[in-house]
mmCIF file of C-alpha atoms in Angstrom:
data_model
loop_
_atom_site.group_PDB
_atom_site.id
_atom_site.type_symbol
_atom_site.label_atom_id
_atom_site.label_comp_id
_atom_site.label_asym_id
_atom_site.label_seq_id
_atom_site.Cartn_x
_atom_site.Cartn_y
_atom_site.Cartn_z
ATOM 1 C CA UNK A 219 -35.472 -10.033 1.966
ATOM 2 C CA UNK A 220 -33.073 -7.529 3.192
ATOM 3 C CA UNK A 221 -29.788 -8.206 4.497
ATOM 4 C CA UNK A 222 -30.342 -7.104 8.479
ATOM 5 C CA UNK A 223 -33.459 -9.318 7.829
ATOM 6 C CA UNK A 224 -31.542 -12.536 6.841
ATOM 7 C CA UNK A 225 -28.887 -11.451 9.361
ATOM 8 C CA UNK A 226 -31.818 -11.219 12.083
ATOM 9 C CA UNK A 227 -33.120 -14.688 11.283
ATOM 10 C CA UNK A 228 -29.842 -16.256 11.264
ATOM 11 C CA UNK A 229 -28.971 -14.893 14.623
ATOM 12 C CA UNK A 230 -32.780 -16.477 15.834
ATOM 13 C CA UNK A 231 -32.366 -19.873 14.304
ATOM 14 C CA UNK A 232 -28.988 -21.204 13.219
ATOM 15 C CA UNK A 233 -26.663 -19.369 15.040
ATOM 16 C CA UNK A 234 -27.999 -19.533 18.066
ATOM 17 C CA UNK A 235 -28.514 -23.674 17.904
ATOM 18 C CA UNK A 236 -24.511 -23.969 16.786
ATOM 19 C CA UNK A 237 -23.809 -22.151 19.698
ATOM 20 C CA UNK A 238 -25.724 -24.140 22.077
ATOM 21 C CA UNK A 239 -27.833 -21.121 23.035
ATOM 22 C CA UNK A 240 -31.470 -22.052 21.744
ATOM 23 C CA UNK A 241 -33.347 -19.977 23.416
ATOM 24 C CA UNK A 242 -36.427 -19.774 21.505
ATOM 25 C CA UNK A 243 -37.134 -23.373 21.797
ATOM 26 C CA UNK A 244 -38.415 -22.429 25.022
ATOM 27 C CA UNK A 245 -41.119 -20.887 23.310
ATOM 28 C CA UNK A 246 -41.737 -24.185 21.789
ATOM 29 C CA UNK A 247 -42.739 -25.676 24.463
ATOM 30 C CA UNK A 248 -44.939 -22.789 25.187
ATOM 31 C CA UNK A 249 -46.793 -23.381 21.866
ATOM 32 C CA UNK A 250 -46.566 -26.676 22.604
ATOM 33 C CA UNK A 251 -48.663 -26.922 25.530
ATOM 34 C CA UNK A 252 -51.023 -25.186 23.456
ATOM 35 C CA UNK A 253 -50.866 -27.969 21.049
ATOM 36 C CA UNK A 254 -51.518 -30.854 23.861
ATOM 37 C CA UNK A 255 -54.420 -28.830 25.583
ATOM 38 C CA UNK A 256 -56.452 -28.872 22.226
ATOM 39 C CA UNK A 257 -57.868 -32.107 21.149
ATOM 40 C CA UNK A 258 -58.957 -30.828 18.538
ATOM 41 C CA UNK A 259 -55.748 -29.343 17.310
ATOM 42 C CA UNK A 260 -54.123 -32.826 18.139
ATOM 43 C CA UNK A 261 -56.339 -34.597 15.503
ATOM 44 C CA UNK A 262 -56.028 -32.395 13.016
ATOM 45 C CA UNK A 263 -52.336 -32.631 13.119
ATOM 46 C CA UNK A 264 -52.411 -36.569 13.485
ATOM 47 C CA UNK A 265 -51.663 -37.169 17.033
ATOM 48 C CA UNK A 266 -54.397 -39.638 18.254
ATOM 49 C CA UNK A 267 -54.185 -39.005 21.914
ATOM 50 C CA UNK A 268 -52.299 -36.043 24.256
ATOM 51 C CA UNK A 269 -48.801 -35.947 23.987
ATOM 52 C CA UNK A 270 -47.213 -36.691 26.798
ATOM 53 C CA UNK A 271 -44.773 -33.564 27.151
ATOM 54 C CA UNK A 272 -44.123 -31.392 30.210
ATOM 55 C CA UNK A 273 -47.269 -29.489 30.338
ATOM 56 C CA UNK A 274 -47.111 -25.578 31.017
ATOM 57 C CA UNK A 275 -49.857 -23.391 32.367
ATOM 58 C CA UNK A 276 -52.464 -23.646 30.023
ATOM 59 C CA UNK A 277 -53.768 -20.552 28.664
ATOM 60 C CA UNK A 278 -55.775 -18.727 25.648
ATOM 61 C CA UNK A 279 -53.128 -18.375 23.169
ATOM 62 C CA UNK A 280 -52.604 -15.466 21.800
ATOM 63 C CA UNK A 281 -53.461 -14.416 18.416
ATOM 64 C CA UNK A 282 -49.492 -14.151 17.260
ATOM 65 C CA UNK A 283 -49.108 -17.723 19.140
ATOM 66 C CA UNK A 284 -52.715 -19.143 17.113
ATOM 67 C CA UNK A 285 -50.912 -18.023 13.669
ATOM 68 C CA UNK A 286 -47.745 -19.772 14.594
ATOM 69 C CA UNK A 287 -49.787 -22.410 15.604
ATOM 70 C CA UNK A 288 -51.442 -22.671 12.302
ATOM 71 C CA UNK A 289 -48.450 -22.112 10.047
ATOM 72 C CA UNK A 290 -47.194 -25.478 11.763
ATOM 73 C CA UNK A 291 -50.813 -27.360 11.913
ATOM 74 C CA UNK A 292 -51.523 -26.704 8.050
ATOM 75 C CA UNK A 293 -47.727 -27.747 6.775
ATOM 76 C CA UNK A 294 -48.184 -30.995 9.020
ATOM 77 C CA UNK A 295 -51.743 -31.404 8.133
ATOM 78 C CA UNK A 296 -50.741 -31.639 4.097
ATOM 79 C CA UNK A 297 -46.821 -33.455 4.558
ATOM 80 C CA UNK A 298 -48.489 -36.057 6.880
ATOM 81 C CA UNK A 299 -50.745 -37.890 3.636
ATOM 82 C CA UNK A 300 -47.735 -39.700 2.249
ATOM 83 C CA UNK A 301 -44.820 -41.388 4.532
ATOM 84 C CA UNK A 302 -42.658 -38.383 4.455
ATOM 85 C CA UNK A 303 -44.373 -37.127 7.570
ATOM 86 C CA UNK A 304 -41.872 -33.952 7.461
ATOM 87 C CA UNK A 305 -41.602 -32.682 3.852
ATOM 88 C CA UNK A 306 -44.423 -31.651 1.474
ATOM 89 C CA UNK A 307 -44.235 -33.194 -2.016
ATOM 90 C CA UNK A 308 -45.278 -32.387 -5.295
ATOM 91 C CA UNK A 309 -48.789 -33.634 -4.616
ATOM 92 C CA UNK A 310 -49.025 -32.449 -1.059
ATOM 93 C CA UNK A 311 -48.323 -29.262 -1.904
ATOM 94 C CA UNK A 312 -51.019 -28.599 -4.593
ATOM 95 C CA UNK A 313 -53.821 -30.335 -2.330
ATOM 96 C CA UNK A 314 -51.833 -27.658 0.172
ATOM 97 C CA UNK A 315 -52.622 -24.439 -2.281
ATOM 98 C CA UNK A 316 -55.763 -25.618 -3.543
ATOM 99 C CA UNK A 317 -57.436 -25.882 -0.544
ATOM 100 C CA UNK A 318 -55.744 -23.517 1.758
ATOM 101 C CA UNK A 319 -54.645 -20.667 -1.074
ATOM 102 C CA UNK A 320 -57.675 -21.015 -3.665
ATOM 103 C CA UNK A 321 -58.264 -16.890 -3.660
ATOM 104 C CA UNK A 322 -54.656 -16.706 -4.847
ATOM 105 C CA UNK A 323 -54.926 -19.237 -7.477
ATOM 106 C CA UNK A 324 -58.148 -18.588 -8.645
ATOM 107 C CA UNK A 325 -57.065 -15.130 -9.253
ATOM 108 C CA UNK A 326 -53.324 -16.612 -11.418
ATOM 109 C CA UNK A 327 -54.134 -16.995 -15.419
ATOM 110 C CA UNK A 328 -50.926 -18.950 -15.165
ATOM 111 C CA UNK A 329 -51.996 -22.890 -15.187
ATOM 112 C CA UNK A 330 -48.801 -24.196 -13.998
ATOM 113 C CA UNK A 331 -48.343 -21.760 -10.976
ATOM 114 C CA UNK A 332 -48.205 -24.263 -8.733
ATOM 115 C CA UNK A 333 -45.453 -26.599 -10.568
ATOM 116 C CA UNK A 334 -43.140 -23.118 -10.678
ATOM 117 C CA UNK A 335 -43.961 -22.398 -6.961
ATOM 118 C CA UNK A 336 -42.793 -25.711 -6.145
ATOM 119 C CA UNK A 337 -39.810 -25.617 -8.627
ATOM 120 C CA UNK A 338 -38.649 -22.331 -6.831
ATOM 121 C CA UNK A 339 -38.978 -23.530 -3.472
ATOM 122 C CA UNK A 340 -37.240 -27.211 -4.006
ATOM 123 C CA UNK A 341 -34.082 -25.858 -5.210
ATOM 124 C CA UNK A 342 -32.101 -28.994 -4.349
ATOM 125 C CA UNK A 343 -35.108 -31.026 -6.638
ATOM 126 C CA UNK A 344 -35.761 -33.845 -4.739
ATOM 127 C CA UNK A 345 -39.203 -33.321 -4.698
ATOM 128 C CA UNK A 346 -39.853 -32.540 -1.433
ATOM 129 C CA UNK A 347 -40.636 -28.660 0.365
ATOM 130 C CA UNK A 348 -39.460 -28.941 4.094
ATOM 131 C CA UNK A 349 -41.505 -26.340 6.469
ATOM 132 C CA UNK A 350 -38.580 -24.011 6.234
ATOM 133 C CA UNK A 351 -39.082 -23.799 2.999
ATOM 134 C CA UNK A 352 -43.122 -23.779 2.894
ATOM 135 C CA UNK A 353 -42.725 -20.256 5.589
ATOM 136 C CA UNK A 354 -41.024 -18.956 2.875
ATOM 137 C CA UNK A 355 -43.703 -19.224 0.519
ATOM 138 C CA UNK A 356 -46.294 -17.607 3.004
ATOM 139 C CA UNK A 357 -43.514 -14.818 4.266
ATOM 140 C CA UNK A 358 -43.231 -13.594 0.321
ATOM 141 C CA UNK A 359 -47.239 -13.945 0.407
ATOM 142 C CA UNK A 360 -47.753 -12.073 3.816
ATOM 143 C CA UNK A 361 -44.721 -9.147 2.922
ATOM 144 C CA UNK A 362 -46.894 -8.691 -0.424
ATOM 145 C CA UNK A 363 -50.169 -8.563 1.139
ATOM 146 C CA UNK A 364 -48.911 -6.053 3.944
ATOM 147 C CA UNK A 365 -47.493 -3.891 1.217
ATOM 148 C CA UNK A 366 -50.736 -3.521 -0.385
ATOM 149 C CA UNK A 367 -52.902 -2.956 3.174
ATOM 150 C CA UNK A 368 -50.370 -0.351 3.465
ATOM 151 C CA UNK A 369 -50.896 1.278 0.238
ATOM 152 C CA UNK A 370 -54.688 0.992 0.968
ATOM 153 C CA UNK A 371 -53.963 2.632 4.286
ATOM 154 C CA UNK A 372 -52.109 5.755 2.651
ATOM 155 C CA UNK A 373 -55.156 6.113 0.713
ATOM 156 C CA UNK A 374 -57.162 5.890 2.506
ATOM 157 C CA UNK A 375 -55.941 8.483 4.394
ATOM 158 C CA UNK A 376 -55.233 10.911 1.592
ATOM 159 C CA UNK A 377 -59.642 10.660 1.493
ATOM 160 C CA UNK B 45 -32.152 -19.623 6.700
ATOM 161 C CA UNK B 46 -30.573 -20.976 4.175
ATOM 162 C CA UNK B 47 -29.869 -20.157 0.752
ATOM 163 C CA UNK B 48 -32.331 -22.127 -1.296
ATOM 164 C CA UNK B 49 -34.826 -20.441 1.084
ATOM 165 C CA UNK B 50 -33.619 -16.989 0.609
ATOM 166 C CA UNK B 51 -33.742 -17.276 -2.748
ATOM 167 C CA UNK B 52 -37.054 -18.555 -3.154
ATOM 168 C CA UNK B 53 -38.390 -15.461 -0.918
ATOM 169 C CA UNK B 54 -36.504 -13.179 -3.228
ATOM 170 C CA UNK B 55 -38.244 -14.591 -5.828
ATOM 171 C CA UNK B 56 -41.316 -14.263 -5.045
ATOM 172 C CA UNK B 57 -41.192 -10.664 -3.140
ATOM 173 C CA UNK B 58 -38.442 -8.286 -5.062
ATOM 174 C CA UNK B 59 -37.156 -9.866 -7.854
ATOM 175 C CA UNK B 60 -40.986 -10.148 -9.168
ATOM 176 C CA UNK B 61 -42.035 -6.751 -7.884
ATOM 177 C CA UNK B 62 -38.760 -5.641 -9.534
ATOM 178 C CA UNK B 63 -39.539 -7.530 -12.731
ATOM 179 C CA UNK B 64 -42.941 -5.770 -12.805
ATOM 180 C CA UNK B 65 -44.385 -9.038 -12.639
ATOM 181 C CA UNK B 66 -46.405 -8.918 -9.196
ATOM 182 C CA UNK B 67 -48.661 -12.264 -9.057
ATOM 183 C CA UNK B 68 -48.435 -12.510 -5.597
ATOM 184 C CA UNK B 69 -50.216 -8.531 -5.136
ATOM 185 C CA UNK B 70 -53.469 -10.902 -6.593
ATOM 186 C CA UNK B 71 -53.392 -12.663 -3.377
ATOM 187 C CA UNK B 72 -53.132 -9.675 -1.230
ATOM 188 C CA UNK B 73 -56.473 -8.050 -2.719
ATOM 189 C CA UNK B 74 -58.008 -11.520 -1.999
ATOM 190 C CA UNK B 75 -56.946 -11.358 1.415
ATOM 191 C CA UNK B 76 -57.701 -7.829 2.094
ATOM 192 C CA UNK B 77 -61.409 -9.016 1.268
ATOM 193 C CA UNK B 78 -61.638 -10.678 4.066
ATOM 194 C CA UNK B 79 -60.513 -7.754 5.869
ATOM 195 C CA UNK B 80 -63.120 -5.609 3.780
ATOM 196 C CA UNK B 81 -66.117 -8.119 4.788
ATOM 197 C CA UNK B 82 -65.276 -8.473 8.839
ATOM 198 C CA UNK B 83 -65.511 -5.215 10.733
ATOM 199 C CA UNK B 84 -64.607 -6.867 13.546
ATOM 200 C CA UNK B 85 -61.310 -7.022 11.930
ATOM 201 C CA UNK B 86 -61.362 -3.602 10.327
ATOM 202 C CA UNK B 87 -62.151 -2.111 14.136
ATOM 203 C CA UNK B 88 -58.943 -4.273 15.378
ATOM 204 C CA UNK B 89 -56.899 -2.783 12.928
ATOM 205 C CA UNK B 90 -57.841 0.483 13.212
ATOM 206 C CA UNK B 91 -60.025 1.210 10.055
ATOM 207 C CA UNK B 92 -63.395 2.627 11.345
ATOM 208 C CA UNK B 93 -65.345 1.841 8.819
ATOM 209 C CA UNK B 94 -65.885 -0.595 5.724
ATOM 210 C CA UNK B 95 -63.135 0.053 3.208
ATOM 211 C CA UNK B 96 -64.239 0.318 -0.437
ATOM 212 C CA UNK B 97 -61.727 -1.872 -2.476
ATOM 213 C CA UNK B 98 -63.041 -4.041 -4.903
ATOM 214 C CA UNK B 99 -64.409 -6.491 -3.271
ATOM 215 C CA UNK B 100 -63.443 -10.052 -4.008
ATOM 216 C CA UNK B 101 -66.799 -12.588 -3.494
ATOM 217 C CA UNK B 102 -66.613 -13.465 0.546
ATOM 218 C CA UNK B 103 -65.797 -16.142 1.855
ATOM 219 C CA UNK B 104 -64.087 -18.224 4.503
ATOM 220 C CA UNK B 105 -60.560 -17.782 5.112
ATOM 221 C CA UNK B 106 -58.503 -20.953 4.854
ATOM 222 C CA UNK B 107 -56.279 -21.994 8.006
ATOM 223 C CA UNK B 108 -53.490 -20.596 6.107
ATOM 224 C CA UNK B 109 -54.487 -16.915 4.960
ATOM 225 C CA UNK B 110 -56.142 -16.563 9.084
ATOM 226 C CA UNK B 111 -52.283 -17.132 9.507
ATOM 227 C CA UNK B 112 -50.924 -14.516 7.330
ATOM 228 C CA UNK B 113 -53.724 -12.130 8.308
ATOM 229 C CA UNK B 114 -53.603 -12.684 11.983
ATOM 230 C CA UNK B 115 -49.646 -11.736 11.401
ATOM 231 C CA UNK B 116 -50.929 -8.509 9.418
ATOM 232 C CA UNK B 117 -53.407 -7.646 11.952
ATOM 233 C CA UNK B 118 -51.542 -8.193 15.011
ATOM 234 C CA UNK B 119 -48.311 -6.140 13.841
ATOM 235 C CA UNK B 120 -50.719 -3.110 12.948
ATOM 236 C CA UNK B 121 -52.589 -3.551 15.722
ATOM 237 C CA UNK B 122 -49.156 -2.090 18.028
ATOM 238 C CA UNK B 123 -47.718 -0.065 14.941
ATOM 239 C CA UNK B 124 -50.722 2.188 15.042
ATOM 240 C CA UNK B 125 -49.943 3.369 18.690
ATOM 241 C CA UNK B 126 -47.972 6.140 17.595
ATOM 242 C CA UNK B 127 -47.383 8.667 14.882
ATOM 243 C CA UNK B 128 -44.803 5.809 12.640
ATOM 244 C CA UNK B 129 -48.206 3.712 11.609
ATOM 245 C CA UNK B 130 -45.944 0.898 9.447
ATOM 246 C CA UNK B 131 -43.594 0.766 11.877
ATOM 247 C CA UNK B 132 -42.959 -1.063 15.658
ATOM 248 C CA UNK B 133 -41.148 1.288 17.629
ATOM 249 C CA UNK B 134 -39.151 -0.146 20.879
ATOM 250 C CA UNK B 135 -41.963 0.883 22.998
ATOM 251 C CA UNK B 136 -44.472 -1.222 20.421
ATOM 252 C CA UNK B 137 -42.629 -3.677 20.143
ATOM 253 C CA UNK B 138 -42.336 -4.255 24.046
ATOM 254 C CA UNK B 139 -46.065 -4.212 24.167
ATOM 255 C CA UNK B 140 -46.556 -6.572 21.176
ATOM 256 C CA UNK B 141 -44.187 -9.046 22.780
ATOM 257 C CA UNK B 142 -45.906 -8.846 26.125
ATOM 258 C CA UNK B 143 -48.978 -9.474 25.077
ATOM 259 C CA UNK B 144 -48.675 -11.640 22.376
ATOM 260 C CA UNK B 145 -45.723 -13.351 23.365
ATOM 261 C CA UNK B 146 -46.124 -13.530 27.011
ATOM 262 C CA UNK B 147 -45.316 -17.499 27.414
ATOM 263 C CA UNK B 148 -42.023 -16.769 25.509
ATOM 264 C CA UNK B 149 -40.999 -13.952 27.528
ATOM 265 C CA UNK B 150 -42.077 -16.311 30.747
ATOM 266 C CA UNK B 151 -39.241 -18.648 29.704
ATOM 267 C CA UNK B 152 -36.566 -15.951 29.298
ATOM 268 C CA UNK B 153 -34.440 -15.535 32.302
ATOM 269 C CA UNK B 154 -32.819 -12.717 30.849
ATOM 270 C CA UNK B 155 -34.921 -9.265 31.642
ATOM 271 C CA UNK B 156 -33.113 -7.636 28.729
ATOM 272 C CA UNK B 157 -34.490 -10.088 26.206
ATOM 273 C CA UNK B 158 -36.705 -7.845 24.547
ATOM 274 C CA UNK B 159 -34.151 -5.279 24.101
ATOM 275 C CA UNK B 160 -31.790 -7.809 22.954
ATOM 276 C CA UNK B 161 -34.296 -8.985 20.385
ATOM 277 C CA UNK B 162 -34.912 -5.529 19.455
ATOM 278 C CA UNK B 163 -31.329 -4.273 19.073
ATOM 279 C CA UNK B 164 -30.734 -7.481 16.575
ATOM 280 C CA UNK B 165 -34.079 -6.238 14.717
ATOM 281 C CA UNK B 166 -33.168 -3.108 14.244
ATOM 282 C CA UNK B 167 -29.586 -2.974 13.003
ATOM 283 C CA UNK B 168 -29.603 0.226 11.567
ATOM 284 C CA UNK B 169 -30.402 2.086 14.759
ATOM 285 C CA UNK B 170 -33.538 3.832 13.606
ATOM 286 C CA UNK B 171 -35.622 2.115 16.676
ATOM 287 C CA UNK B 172 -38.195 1.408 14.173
ATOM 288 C CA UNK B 173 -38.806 -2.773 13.066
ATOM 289 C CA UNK B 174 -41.253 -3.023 9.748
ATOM 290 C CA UNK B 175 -43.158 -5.964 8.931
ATOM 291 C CA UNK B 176 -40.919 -7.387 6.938
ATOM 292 C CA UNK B 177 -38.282 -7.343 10.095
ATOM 293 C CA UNK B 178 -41.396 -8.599 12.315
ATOM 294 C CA UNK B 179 -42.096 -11.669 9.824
ATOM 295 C CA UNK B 180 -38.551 -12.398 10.555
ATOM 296 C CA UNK B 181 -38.723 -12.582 14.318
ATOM 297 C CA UNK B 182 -41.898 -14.583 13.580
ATOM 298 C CA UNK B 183 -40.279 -17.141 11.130
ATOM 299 C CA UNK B 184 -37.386 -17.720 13.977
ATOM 300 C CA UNK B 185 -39.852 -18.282 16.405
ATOM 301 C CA UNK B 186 -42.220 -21.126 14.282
ATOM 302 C CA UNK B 187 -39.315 -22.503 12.694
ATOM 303 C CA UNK B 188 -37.837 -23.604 16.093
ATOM 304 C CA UNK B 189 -41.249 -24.507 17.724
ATOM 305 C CA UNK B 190 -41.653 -26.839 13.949
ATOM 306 C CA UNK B 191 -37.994 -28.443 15.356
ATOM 307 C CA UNK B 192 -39.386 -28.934 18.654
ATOM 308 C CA UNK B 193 -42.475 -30.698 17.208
ATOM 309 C CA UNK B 194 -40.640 -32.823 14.536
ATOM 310 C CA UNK B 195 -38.513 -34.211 17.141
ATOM 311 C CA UNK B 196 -41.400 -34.844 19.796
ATOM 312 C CA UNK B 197 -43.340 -36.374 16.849
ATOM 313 C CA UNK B 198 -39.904 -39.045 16.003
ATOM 314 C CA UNK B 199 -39.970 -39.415 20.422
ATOM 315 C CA UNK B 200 -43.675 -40.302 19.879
ATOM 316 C CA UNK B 201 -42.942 -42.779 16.789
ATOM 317 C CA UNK B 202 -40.501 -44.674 19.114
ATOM 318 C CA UNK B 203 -42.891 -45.406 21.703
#
């Protein structure tokens, strides 16, 4: 990750929340309302019944609002099977990969890939991957995959 | 982001690539298959017809990769409006965050937000964000919205 990148993210997240300025937890409740409109989406993410939050116009989300929507639903879907209803442990996180990243392990000759995946992301080794953490993972995943369509896309052109 | 996390994206993006060691390029050629096998998708993202990688055997994307190739698909989608295909210019970005973010920009009772957002994006001043930079903007967002829904999720607990 680049340095203006970090800087950008920083400037979206942290710094923004120290300084009392959090605007993009407006979106939240955006994505939110998403989240309480869908049944469906509530059950899969553990809440019984419709939350009982401030509702905004519902609407199709978009598909950049359905990806953020899943990033949140699968992390939740996987740290919500033991009583650390936030954080992903050791277990969690392999049922996580082998059911929602089987291409990419199927395709690693390494048998352990998913105890040095978890190693690398829980630095502090307490056994548990927090979602900041787990977008990490799927950021280094995405920026890798991107890389490659583009390759494909230069070659495709080149044809 | 903190450091733990920045260093676990490192690892898994340059330091491998940099290393020669490029595991996670396996999952990228998985994804892409999925890409290869829908030409709904290939029409979205501008390829006109099937592309002829290797295919990988088809089958349904996980909740996770629709994630990471919704992101893919959705950035191209607006970079491919003008001549800089890998990249969002301000006027792409503008219409990516309109569309796609329209809830968001609802909330935002600054009208300069978008510029604002680009400006931070683009910090060298080329008035071109990649991928990488739009992951970042992404990450911001679903981190914050994952806040939001943590502490509506304790709120809930209480009740």
């Amino acid at each position: 990750m680049s340095n203006r990148v970090q800087r950008v993210h920083v400037s979206l997240t942290h710094s923004g929340a120290a300084a009392g300025a959090v605007p993009f937890y407006k979106t939240s409740a955006a994505l939110l309302s998403h989240f309480c409109s869908d049944p469906a989406l509530l059950h899969r993410i553990g809440l019984p019944q419709p939350c009982k939050l401030k509702q905004l116009p519902a609407a199709m989300p978009s598909d950049l609002e359905t990806a953020m929507q899943l990033l949140i639903t699968v992390f939740h879907r996987y740290a919500a099977k033991d009583d650390h209803n936030n954080t992903l442990s050791r277990r969690e996180l392999r049922l996580l990969m082998e059911n929602e990243l089987s291409n990419f392990l199927k395709s690693q000759k390494d048998p352990h890939t998913i105890d040095k995946i978890m190693k690398d992301l829980d630095a502090n080794g307490d056994g548990q991957v927090d979602f900041e953490e787990f977008v990490s993972l799927v950021v280094g995943l995405s920026v890798a995959c991107e890389q490659c369509y583009q390759t494909h896309l230069k070659k495709t052109a080149r044809q």
